[in-house]
Amino acid sequence: MRTRLSSAILLSAMLGLPACLSSPQQARPSPPAALTPPAAASPAQADLVPPAPPGFGVRRCVNLAALEAPNEGEWGYAVRQADLARIREAGFDSVRLPIKASAWTGPAPAFRLDEKRMRRVDAIIADAIAARLSVILDVHHFEEIHRDPNGATAKLAAIWRQLAERYRKAPDALVFEILNEPHDRLAGDALDGALEAGLAAIRSQDGHRIVIVGGSDWSSFKGLAEFRLPPDDLRLVATAHFYTPFEFTHENASFMSPSPRFGRRWGAPEDRAALNADFDRAAAWARENNVHLFLGEFGVNDRVAPDQREDWTRTVREAAERRGMSWCAWDWATTFKIYDPKEEQWVGALRSALLGDRSAS
Ligand code: BGC
């Protein structure tokens, strides 16, 4: 059985490590020489996105959706310690941990985070790092901020000030992601303001930690066109999510009402060409902005035929890797699952679609 004690001991060991603080106030550098393609560069080199800042251990990741639900377990999965070892052994190096922190706070202006819920986050982070996984901690489903950016930005900043203070001494394996999938009114200047406030709150506590930021329109590839990175920070990674075509990936999604029935198949030559064109545009955006691009979510609902899920998943994963993007599959064990915790088995051939025959060394 999972013991909170072992997690707590690991966490305090983790927190005991010296914080490695450095000044964030430096200008975004010009591309390192290695990224400036020589005249005779091969097309493959020219296609690559810039590398992530040193210390970013995320290449192959899976989303661990559980704490984004109102209560862990309510949406079908609660994190189990054995799964972290299973994820690592399969060949993933990281998990993304969405948390619905906006629902865990006390009143303004402190917006104090609930300690019991935070201890659970502490334990999962400690267990994951002990299993040699990097962890991306992501503020997820913060509904108010998409409707009312001005009204909710102070709350986002208060949440991040507390998280950054809490994990100030955690190893580099812990990475922060300010906000999942900005949408609706959270775009343009409002989004710039929210990301800058979240980043400033983090940097007031921790000048070194890598921070992931995503653009508007649900952090879609399309949204990249108007995405402006927060200025003057060398420790940023950009993220975008890919669920295209939506009519294929979200077939019969139970969390939509009514669950849509599109009957869309995927895999025709024009589907593959469109996918590659989308990835080319996203990679070009990353190069223009001199930032690493992390594909933070992609996946297909588990009601779609297994061979179709596998084909799309493999194609997307390969498209990302060919362009040097790190990636994170959506998700481990909820509606778009790659592992079935009830059957205790991988779903179809999704493990090899994501990882080939890799296993942890
Ligand atoms: C949401 C999930 C959803 C997934 C696919 C995620 O960002 O948090 O609830 O299943 O996207 O739409």
Short mmCIF file of C-alpha atoms and ligand atoms in Angstrom, two decimals:
data_model
loop_
_atom_site.label_atom_id
_atom_site.label_comp_id
_atom_site.label_asym_id
_atom_site.label_seq_id
_atom_site.Cartn_x
_atom_site.Cartn_y
_atom_site.Cartn_z
CA MET A 1 0.00 0.00 0.00
CA ARG A 2 1.06 3.52 -0.77
CA THR A 3 2.51 5.24 2.27
CA ARG A 4 2.21 8.93 2.84
CA LEU A 5 5.18 8.64 5.22
CA SER A 6 7.64 7.58 2.54
CA SER A 7 6.39 10.41 0.35
CA ALA A 8 6.77 12.91 3.11
CA ILE A 9 10.33 11.80 3.83
CA LEU A 10 11.21 11.98 0.17
CA LEU A 11 9.67 15.39 -0.12
CA SER A 12 11.59 16.81 2.78
CA ALA A 13 14.78 15.36 1.29
CA MET A 14 13.76 17.02 -1.94
CA LEU A 15 13.07 20.33 -0.26
CA GLY A 16 16.36 20.12 1.56
CA LEU A 17 18.29 20.52 -1.64
CA PRO A 18 19.73 23.98 -2.12
CA ALA A 19 17.61 26.23 -4.26
CA CYS A 20 19.45 27.23 -7.37
CA LEU A 21 18.32 30.79 -7.93
CA SER A 22 19.43 32.93 -10.78
CA SER A 23 18.33 36.22 -12.26
CA PRO A 24 15.48 35.95 -14.76
CA GLN A 25 15.94 39.51 -15.92
CA GLN A 26 18.02 38.88 -18.99
CA ALA A 27 17.05 39.50 -22.57
CA ARG A 28 15.95 36.60 -24.74
CA PRO A 29 19.17 35.47 -26.42
CA SER A 30 19.74 35.13 -30.10
CA PRO A 31 19.71 31.50 -31.29
CA PRO A 32 22.76 29.48 -30.27
CA ALA A 33 25.13 28.91 -33.16
CA ALA A 34 24.10 25.27 -33.40
CA LEU A 35 20.55 26.34 -34.20
CA THR A 36 21.47 28.68 -37.00
CA PRO A 37 21.33 26.34 -39.97
CA PRO A 38 24.45 26.49 -42.09
CA ALA A 39 23.88 27.17 -45.78
CA ALA A 40 24.02 23.48 -46.59
CA ALA A 41 21.87 22.34 -43.65
CA SER A 42 19.81 19.27 -44.30
CA PRO A 43 16.04 19.86 -44.39
CA ALA A 44 15.78 17.75 -41.23
CA GLN A 45 18.02 20.14 -39.27
CA ALA A 46 16.24 23.18 -40.60
CA ASP A 47 12.92 21.73 -39.39
CA LEU A 48 13.92 21.44 -35.74
CA VAL A 49 12.52 23.62 -32.97
CA PRO A 50 15.06 25.23 -30.60
CA PRO A 51 16.21 23.07 -27.69
CA ALA A 52 14.67 23.56 -24.24
CA PRO A 53 16.60 25.45 -21.54
CA PRO A 54 19.20 23.28 -19.73
CA GLY A 55 17.62 21.09 -17.08
CA PHE A 56 14.34 20.39 -18.93
CA GLY A 57 14.06 16.62 -18.57
CA VAL A 58 10.85 16.27 -20.56
CA ARG A 59 10.95 14.46 -23.89
CA ARG A 60 8.27 11.77 -23.61
CA CYS A 61 5.54 12.52 -21.14
CA VAL A 62 2.06 11.38 -20.21
CA ASN A 63 -0.66 13.49 -18.63
CA LEU A 64 -1.71 12.15 -15.26
CA ALA A 65 -5.25 13.50 -15.06
CA ALA A 66 -6.72 12.99 -11.59
CA LEU A 67 -6.39 16.19 -9.55
CA GLU A 68 -8.11 18.26 -12.23
CA ALA A 69 -11.41 16.71 -11.13
CA PRO A 70 -13.34 18.39 -8.30
CA ASN A 71 -12.13 15.52 -6.09
CA GLU A 72 -9.42 13.05 -7.00
CA GLY A 73 -10.98 9.86 -8.36
CA GLU A 74 -14.30 11.46 -9.35
CA TRP A 75 -13.45 11.39 -13.04
CA GLY A 76 -12.43 7.74 -12.98
CA TYR A 77 -8.85 7.73 -11.79
CA ALA A 78 -6.87 8.46 -8.63
CA VAL A 79 -3.07 8.42 -8.89
CA ARG A 80 -1.52 5.12 -7.80
CA GLN A 81 2.12 4.88 -6.86
CA ALA A 82 2.60 1.68 -8.92
CA ASP A 83 1.52 3.56 -12.04
CA LEU A 84 4.45 5.95 -11.70
CA ALA A 85 6.90 3.04 -11.84
CA ARG A 86 4.92 1.54 -14.73
CA ILE A 87 5.06 4.84 -16.63
CA ARG A 88 8.79 5.14 -16.11
CA GLU A 89 9.50 1.50 -16.98
CA ALA A 90 7.55 1.84 -20.23
CA GLY A 91 9.96 4.57 -21.34
CA PHE A 92 8.25 7.84 -20.43
CA ASP A 93 10.50 10.34 -18.66
CA SER A 94 7.83 12.69 -17.30
CA VAL A 95 4.26 13.21 -16.16
CA ARG A 96 2.15 16.34 -16.44
CA LEU A 97 0.04 16.80 -13.34
CA PRO A 98 -3.03 19.01 -13.90
CA ILE A 99 -4.41 20.49 -10.67
CA LYS A 100 -7.64 22.39 -10.17
CA ALA A 101 -5.94 24.74 -7.73
CA SER A 102 -8.42 27.54 -8.44
CA ALA A 103 -11.05 25.52 -6.56
CA TRP A 104 -8.78 24.91 -3.57
CA THR A 105 -8.32 28.47 -2.32
CA GLY A 106 -9.69 30.54 0.52
CA PRO A 107 -11.03 34.06 -0.07
CA ALA A 108 -9.30 37.08 -1.61
CA PRO A 109 -6.85 38.64 -1.28
CA ALA A 110 -4.71 35.78 0.10
CA PHE A 111 -6.43 32.94 -1.83
CA ARG A 112 -4.72 30.56 0.57
CA LEU A 113 -4.38 27.06 -0.92
CA ASP A 114 -5.96 24.24 1.04
CA GLU A 115 -3.18 22.45 2.93
CA LYS A 116 -4.72 18.97 2.79
CA ARG A 117 -5.03 19.08 -0.99
CA MET A 118 -1.52 20.50 -1.30
CA ARG A 119 -0.10 17.66 0.80
CA ARG A 120 -1.55 15.24 -1.72
CA VAL A 121 0.16 17.20 -4.52
CA ASP A 122 3.41 17.12 -2.51
CA ALA A 123 3.14 13.35 -2.19
CA ILE A 124 2.48 12.72 -5.89
CA ILE A 125 5.35 15.00 -6.92
CA ALA A 126 7.70 13.29 -4.47
CA ASP A 127 6.63 9.82 -5.59
CA ALA A 128 7.04 10.73 -9.27
CA ILE A 129 10.49 12.22 -8.76
CA ALA A 130 11.47 9.17 -6.71
CA ALA A 131 10.36 7.09 -9.71
CA ARG A 132 12.81 9.17 -11.83
CA LEU A 133 10.11 11.13 -13.61
CA SER A 134 10.05 14.86 -14.22
CA VAL A 135 6.78 16.50 -13.21
CA ILE A 136 4.99 19.38 -14.92
CA LEU A 137 2.64 21.02 -12.43
CA ASP A 138 -0.16 22.69 -14.36
CA VAL A 139 -3.01 24.94 -13.15
CA HIS A 140 -5.98 23.42 -14.98
CA HIS A 141 -9.68 24.17 -15.41
CA PHE A 142 -9.43 27.67 -13.91
CA GLU A 143 -12.81 28.54 -15.43
CA GLU A 144 -13.23 32.06 -14.01
CA ILE A 145 -10.10 33.41 -15.66
CA HIS A 146 -11.27 32.56 -19.16
CA ARG A 147 -14.56 34.39 -18.58
CA ASP A 148 -13.19 37.31 -16.59
CA PRO A 149 -9.42 37.74 -17.03
CA ASN A 150 -9.23 41.07 -15.21
CA GLY A 151 -11.19 39.78 -12.24
CA ALA A 152 -9.24 36.55 -11.86
CA THR A 153 -5.63 37.43 -12.69
CA ALA A 154 -4.82 38.37 -9.08
CA LYS A 155 -6.01 34.92 -8.02
CA LEU A 156 -3.76 33.25 -10.61
CA ALA A 157 -0.82 35.25 -9.29
CA ALA A 158 -1.65 34.38 -5.66
CA ILE A 159 -1.84 30.68 -6.53
CA TRP A 160 1.52 30.76 -8.27
CA ARG A 161 3.21 32.76 -5.54
CA GLN A 162 2.22 30.03 -3.08
CA LEU A 163 3.15 27.13 -5.36
CA ALA A 164 6.51 28.67 -6.22
CA GLU A 165 7.29 29.31 -2.58
CA ARG A 166 6.23 25.81 -1.57
CA TYR A 167 8.42 24.13 -4.19
CA ARG A 168 11.28 26.64 -4.21
CA LYS A 169 13.81 24.00 -3.17
CA ALA A 170 12.48 21.15 -5.29
CA PRO A 171 14.81 19.69 -7.93
CA ASP A 172 14.82 20.88 -11.54
CA ALA A 173 12.72 17.81 -12.34
CA LEU A 174 9.74 19.90 -11.23
CA VAL A 175 8.53 22.29 -13.93
CA PHE A 176 5.64 24.77 -13.73
CA GLU A 177 2.98 25.45 -16.35
CA ILE A 178 1.10 28.66 -15.64
CA LEU A 179 -2.32 27.89 -17.10
CA ASN A 180 -3.94 25.17 -19.18
CA GLU A 181 -5.59 26.14 -22.47
CA PRO A 182 -6.40 29.87 -22.31
CA HIS A 183 -9.63 30.52 -24.22
CA ASP A 184 -12.69 32.76 -24.56
CA ARG A 185 -11.79 36.23 -23.25
CA LEU A 186 -8.34 35.18 -22.16
CA ALA A 187 -6.56 36.26 -25.35
CA GLY A 188 -4.54 39.21 -26.62
CA ASP A 189 -3.63 41.80 -23.97
CA ALA A 190 -5.63 39.97 -21.28
CA LEU A 191 -3.61 36.81 -21.84
CA ASP A 192 -0.34 38.76 -21.88
CA GLY A 193 -1.33 40.30 -18.54
CA ALA A 194 -2.29 36.99 -16.94
CA LEU A 195 0.88 35.19 -18.05
CA GLU A 196 3.09 38.09 -16.99
CA ALA A 197 1.40 38.20 -13.57
CA GLY A 198 1.73 34.44 -13.12
CA LEU A 199 5.36 34.51 -14.20
CA ALA A 200 6.20 37.48 -11.96
CA ALA A 201 4.63 35.65 -9.01
CA ILE A 202 6.79 32.59 -9.73
CA ARG A 203 9.93 34.67 -10.24
CA SER A 204 9.34 36.53 -6.96
CA GLN A 205 10.04 33.17 -5.28
CA ASP A 206 12.13 31.23 -7.76
CA GLY A 207 14.30 32.72 -10.46
CA HIS A 208 15.48 29.44 -11.91
CA ARG A 209 12.59 27.04 -12.42
CA ILE A 210 11.55 26.30 -16.00
CA VAL A 211 8.08 27.65 -16.74
CA ILE A 212 5.78 26.54 -19.57
CA VAL A 213 3.35 28.96 -21.20
CA GLY A 214 0.61 28.41 -23.77
CA GLY A 215 -1.37 30.67 -26.08
CA SER A 216 -5.03 31.43 -26.71
CA ASP A 217 -7.68 29.38 -28.50
CA TRP A 218 -7.14 26.47 -26.07
CA SER A 219 -3.38 26.57 -26.77
CA SER A 220 -4.16 25.26 -30.22
CA PHE A 221 -1.63 25.29 -33.03
CA LYS A 222 -3.82 27.97 -34.64
CA GLY A 223 -3.51 30.11 -31.50
CA LEU A 224 0.28 30.16 -31.86
CA ALA A 225 -0.02 32.72 -34.68
CA GLU A 226 -1.01 35.41 -32.17
CA PHE A 227 0.83 34.10 -29.12
CA ARG A 228 3.29 36.56 -27.55
CA LEU A 229 5.71 35.06 -25.07
CA PRO A 230 6.14 36.90 -21.77
CA PRO A 231 9.26 39.06 -22.22
CA ASP A 232 12.72 38.82 -20.74
CA ASP A 233 12.80 35.32 -19.37
CA LEU A 234 15.36 32.74 -20.41
CA ARG A 235 13.75 29.81 -18.65
CA LEU A 236 10.56 29.48 -20.71
CA VAL A 237 9.15 26.68 -22.82
CA ALA A 238 6.11 27.24 -25.05
CA THR A 239 3.32 24.70 -25.28
CA ALA A 240 0.59 23.89 -27.79
CA HIS A 241 -2.05 21.16 -27.88
CA PHE A 242 -3.10 19.11 -30.89
CA TYR A 243 -6.50 17.43 -31.26
CA THR A 244 -6.99 17.90 -35.00
CA PRO A 245 -9.34 16.99 -36.53
CA PHE A 246 -11.56 17.59 -33.50
CA GLU A 247 -14.35 15.61 -35.19
CA PHE A 248 -12.07 12.60 -35.08
CA THR A 249 -10.34 12.94 -31.70
CA HIS A 250 -13.47 13.89 -29.74
CA GLU A 251 -15.86 11.32 -31.21
CA ASN A 252 -18.45 10.41 -28.56
CA ALA A 253 -16.57 12.29 -25.80
CA SER A 254 -18.52 11.71 -22.60
CA PHE A 255 -17.56 15.09 -21.11
CA MET A 256 -19.33 16.92 -23.94
CA SER A 257 -23.08 17.32 -23.84
CA PRO A 258 -24.53 15.80 -25.89
CA SER A 259 -21.66 13.42 -26.71
CA PRO A 260 -21.00 14.17 -30.39
CA ARG A 261 -21.25 11.52 -33.10
CA PHE A 262 -19.21 12.62 -36.09
CA GLY A 263 -18.28 9.26 -37.59
CA ARG A 264 -15.06 10.79 -38.93
CA ARG A 265 -12.31 8.40 -39.98
CA TRP A 266 -8.71 9.58 -40.16
CA GLY A 267 -5.72 8.56 -42.24
CA ALA A 268 -6.35 9.57 -45.87
CA PRO A 269 -3.31 11.10 -47.63
CA GLU A 270 -4.87 14.56 -47.30
CA ASP A 271 -5.30 14.04 -43.53
CA ARG A 272 -1.60 13.20 -43.21
CA ALA A 273 -0.55 16.12 -45.40
CA ALA A 274 -2.69 18.53 -43.33
CA LEU A 275 -1.17 17.20 -40.11
CA ASN A 276 2.36 17.68 -41.38
CA ALA A 277 1.56 21.18 -42.61
CA ASP A 278 0.19 22.04 -39.12
CA PHE A 279 3.37 20.73 -37.50
CA ASP A 280 5.57 22.61 -39.98
CA ARG A 281 3.79 25.89 -39.14
CA ALA A 282 4.07 25.25 -35.39
CA ALA A 283 7.78 24.45 -35.66
CA ALA A 284 8.36 27.57 -37.77
CA TRP A 285 6.64 29.65 -35.07
CA ALA A 286 8.96 28.16 -32.43
CA ARG A 287 12.03 28.96 -34.50
CA GLU A 288 10.84 32.51 -35.18
CA ASN A 289 10.33 33.01 -31.45
CA ASN A 290 13.49 31.15 -30.49
CA VAL A 291 11.69 28.96 -27.97
CA HIS A 292 11.35 25.24 -27.45
CA LEU A 293 7.87 23.91 -28.26
CA PHE A 294 6.34 21.26 -26.03
CA LEU A 295 3.33 19.39 -27.40
CA GLY A 296 1.57 19.34 -24.04
CA GLU A 297 -1.55 17.37 -24.98
CA PHE A 298 -2.64 15.18 -27.87
CA GLY A 299 -4.88 12.15 -27.91
CA VAL A 300 -8.01 10.43 -29.12
CA ASN A 301 -11.09 9.49 -27.12
CA ASP A 302 -11.20 5.84 -26.15
CA ARG A 303 -14.52 5.29 -28.00
CA VAL A 304 -12.66 5.57 -31.33
CA ALA A 305 -11.59 2.30 -33.01
CA PRO A 306 -8.23 1.09 -31.58
CA ASP A 307 -6.44 0.89 -34.94
CA GLN A 308 -7.52 4.46 -35.75
CA ARG A 309 -6.37 5.76 -32.35
CA GLU A 310 -3.05 4.02 -32.78
CA ASP A 311 -2.45 5.33 -36.31
CA TRP A 312 -3.21 8.97 -35.40
CA THR A 313 -1.25 8.79 -32.14
CA ARG A 314 1.83 7.31 -33.76
CA THR A 315 1.66 9.81 -36.62
CA VAL A 316 1.37 12.79 -34.26
CA ARG A 317 4.12 11.56 -31.97
CA GLU A 318 6.47 11.00 -34.91
CA ALA A 319 5.59 14.41 -36.38
CA ALA A 320 6.55 16.03 -33.06
CA GLU A 321 9.79 14.07 -32.66
CA ARG A 322 10.89 14.74 -36.24
CA ARG A 323 10.73 18.44 -35.44
CA GLY A 324 12.53 18.14 -32.10
CA MET A 325 9.43 18.83 -29.98
CA SER A 326 8.99 17.23 -26.59
CA TRP A 327 5.50 15.80 -26.08
CA CYS A 328 2.93 14.66 -23.54
CA ALA A 329 0.12 12.24 -24.41
CA TRP A 330 -3.39 12.90 -23.11
CA ASP A 331 -3.78 10.86 -20.98
CA TRP A 332 -2.88 8.00 -18.70
CA ALA A 333 -6.16 6.57 -17.45
CA THR A 334 -9.26 8.74 -17.99
CA THR A 335 -11.38 9.21 -21.12
CA PHE A 336 -8.52 9.34 -23.63
CA LYS A 337 -6.68 6.61 -21.77
CA ILE A 338 -3.61 4.74 -22.91
CA TYR A 339 -3.69 2.43 -19.85
CA ASP A 340 -6.75 0.76 -18.39
CA PRO A 341 -6.44 0.64 -14.59
CA LYS A 342 -9.45 -1.68 -14.23
CA GLU A 343 -8.02 -4.29 -16.58
CA GLU A 344 -4.44 -3.46 -15.54
CA GLN A 345 -3.32 -3.38 -19.14
CA TRP A 346 -2.21 -1.02 -21.87
CA VAL A 347 -4.97 -0.04 -24.27
CA GLY A 348 -4.47 -1.62 -27.68
CA ALA A 349 -1.14 -0.77 -29.26
CA LEU A 350 -0.93 2.75 -27.82
CA ARG A 351 2.16 1.98 -25.81
CA SER A 352 4.16 1.13 -28.90
CA ALA A 353 2.52 3.99 -30.85
CA LEU A 354 4.01 6.34 -28.26
CA LEU A 355 7.21 4.63 -27.23
CA GLY A 356 8.14 2.08 -29.86
CA ASP A 357 9.97 -0.66 -28.02
CA ARG A 358 11.72 1.71 -25.62
CA SER A 359 11.92 0.86 -21.99
CA ALA A 360 13.57 2.69 -19.13
CA SER A 361 17.29 2.32 -18.62
C1 BGC B 1 -9.08 18.56 -20.50
C2 BGC B 1 -9.72 17.20 -20.45
C3 BGC B 1 -10.10 16.73 -21.83
C4 BGC B 1 -8.94 16.88 -22.78
C5 BGC B 1 -9.36 16.55 -24.20
C6 BGC B 1 -7.94 18.53 -21.43
O1 BGC B 1 -7.26 19.76 -21.40
O2 BGC B 1 -8.66 18.92 -19.23
O3 BGC B 1 -10.82 17.20 -19.57
O4 BGC B 1 -10.46 15.37 -21.77
O5 BGC B 1 -8.39 18.18 -22.73
O6 BGC B 1 -10.37 17.42 -24.61
#
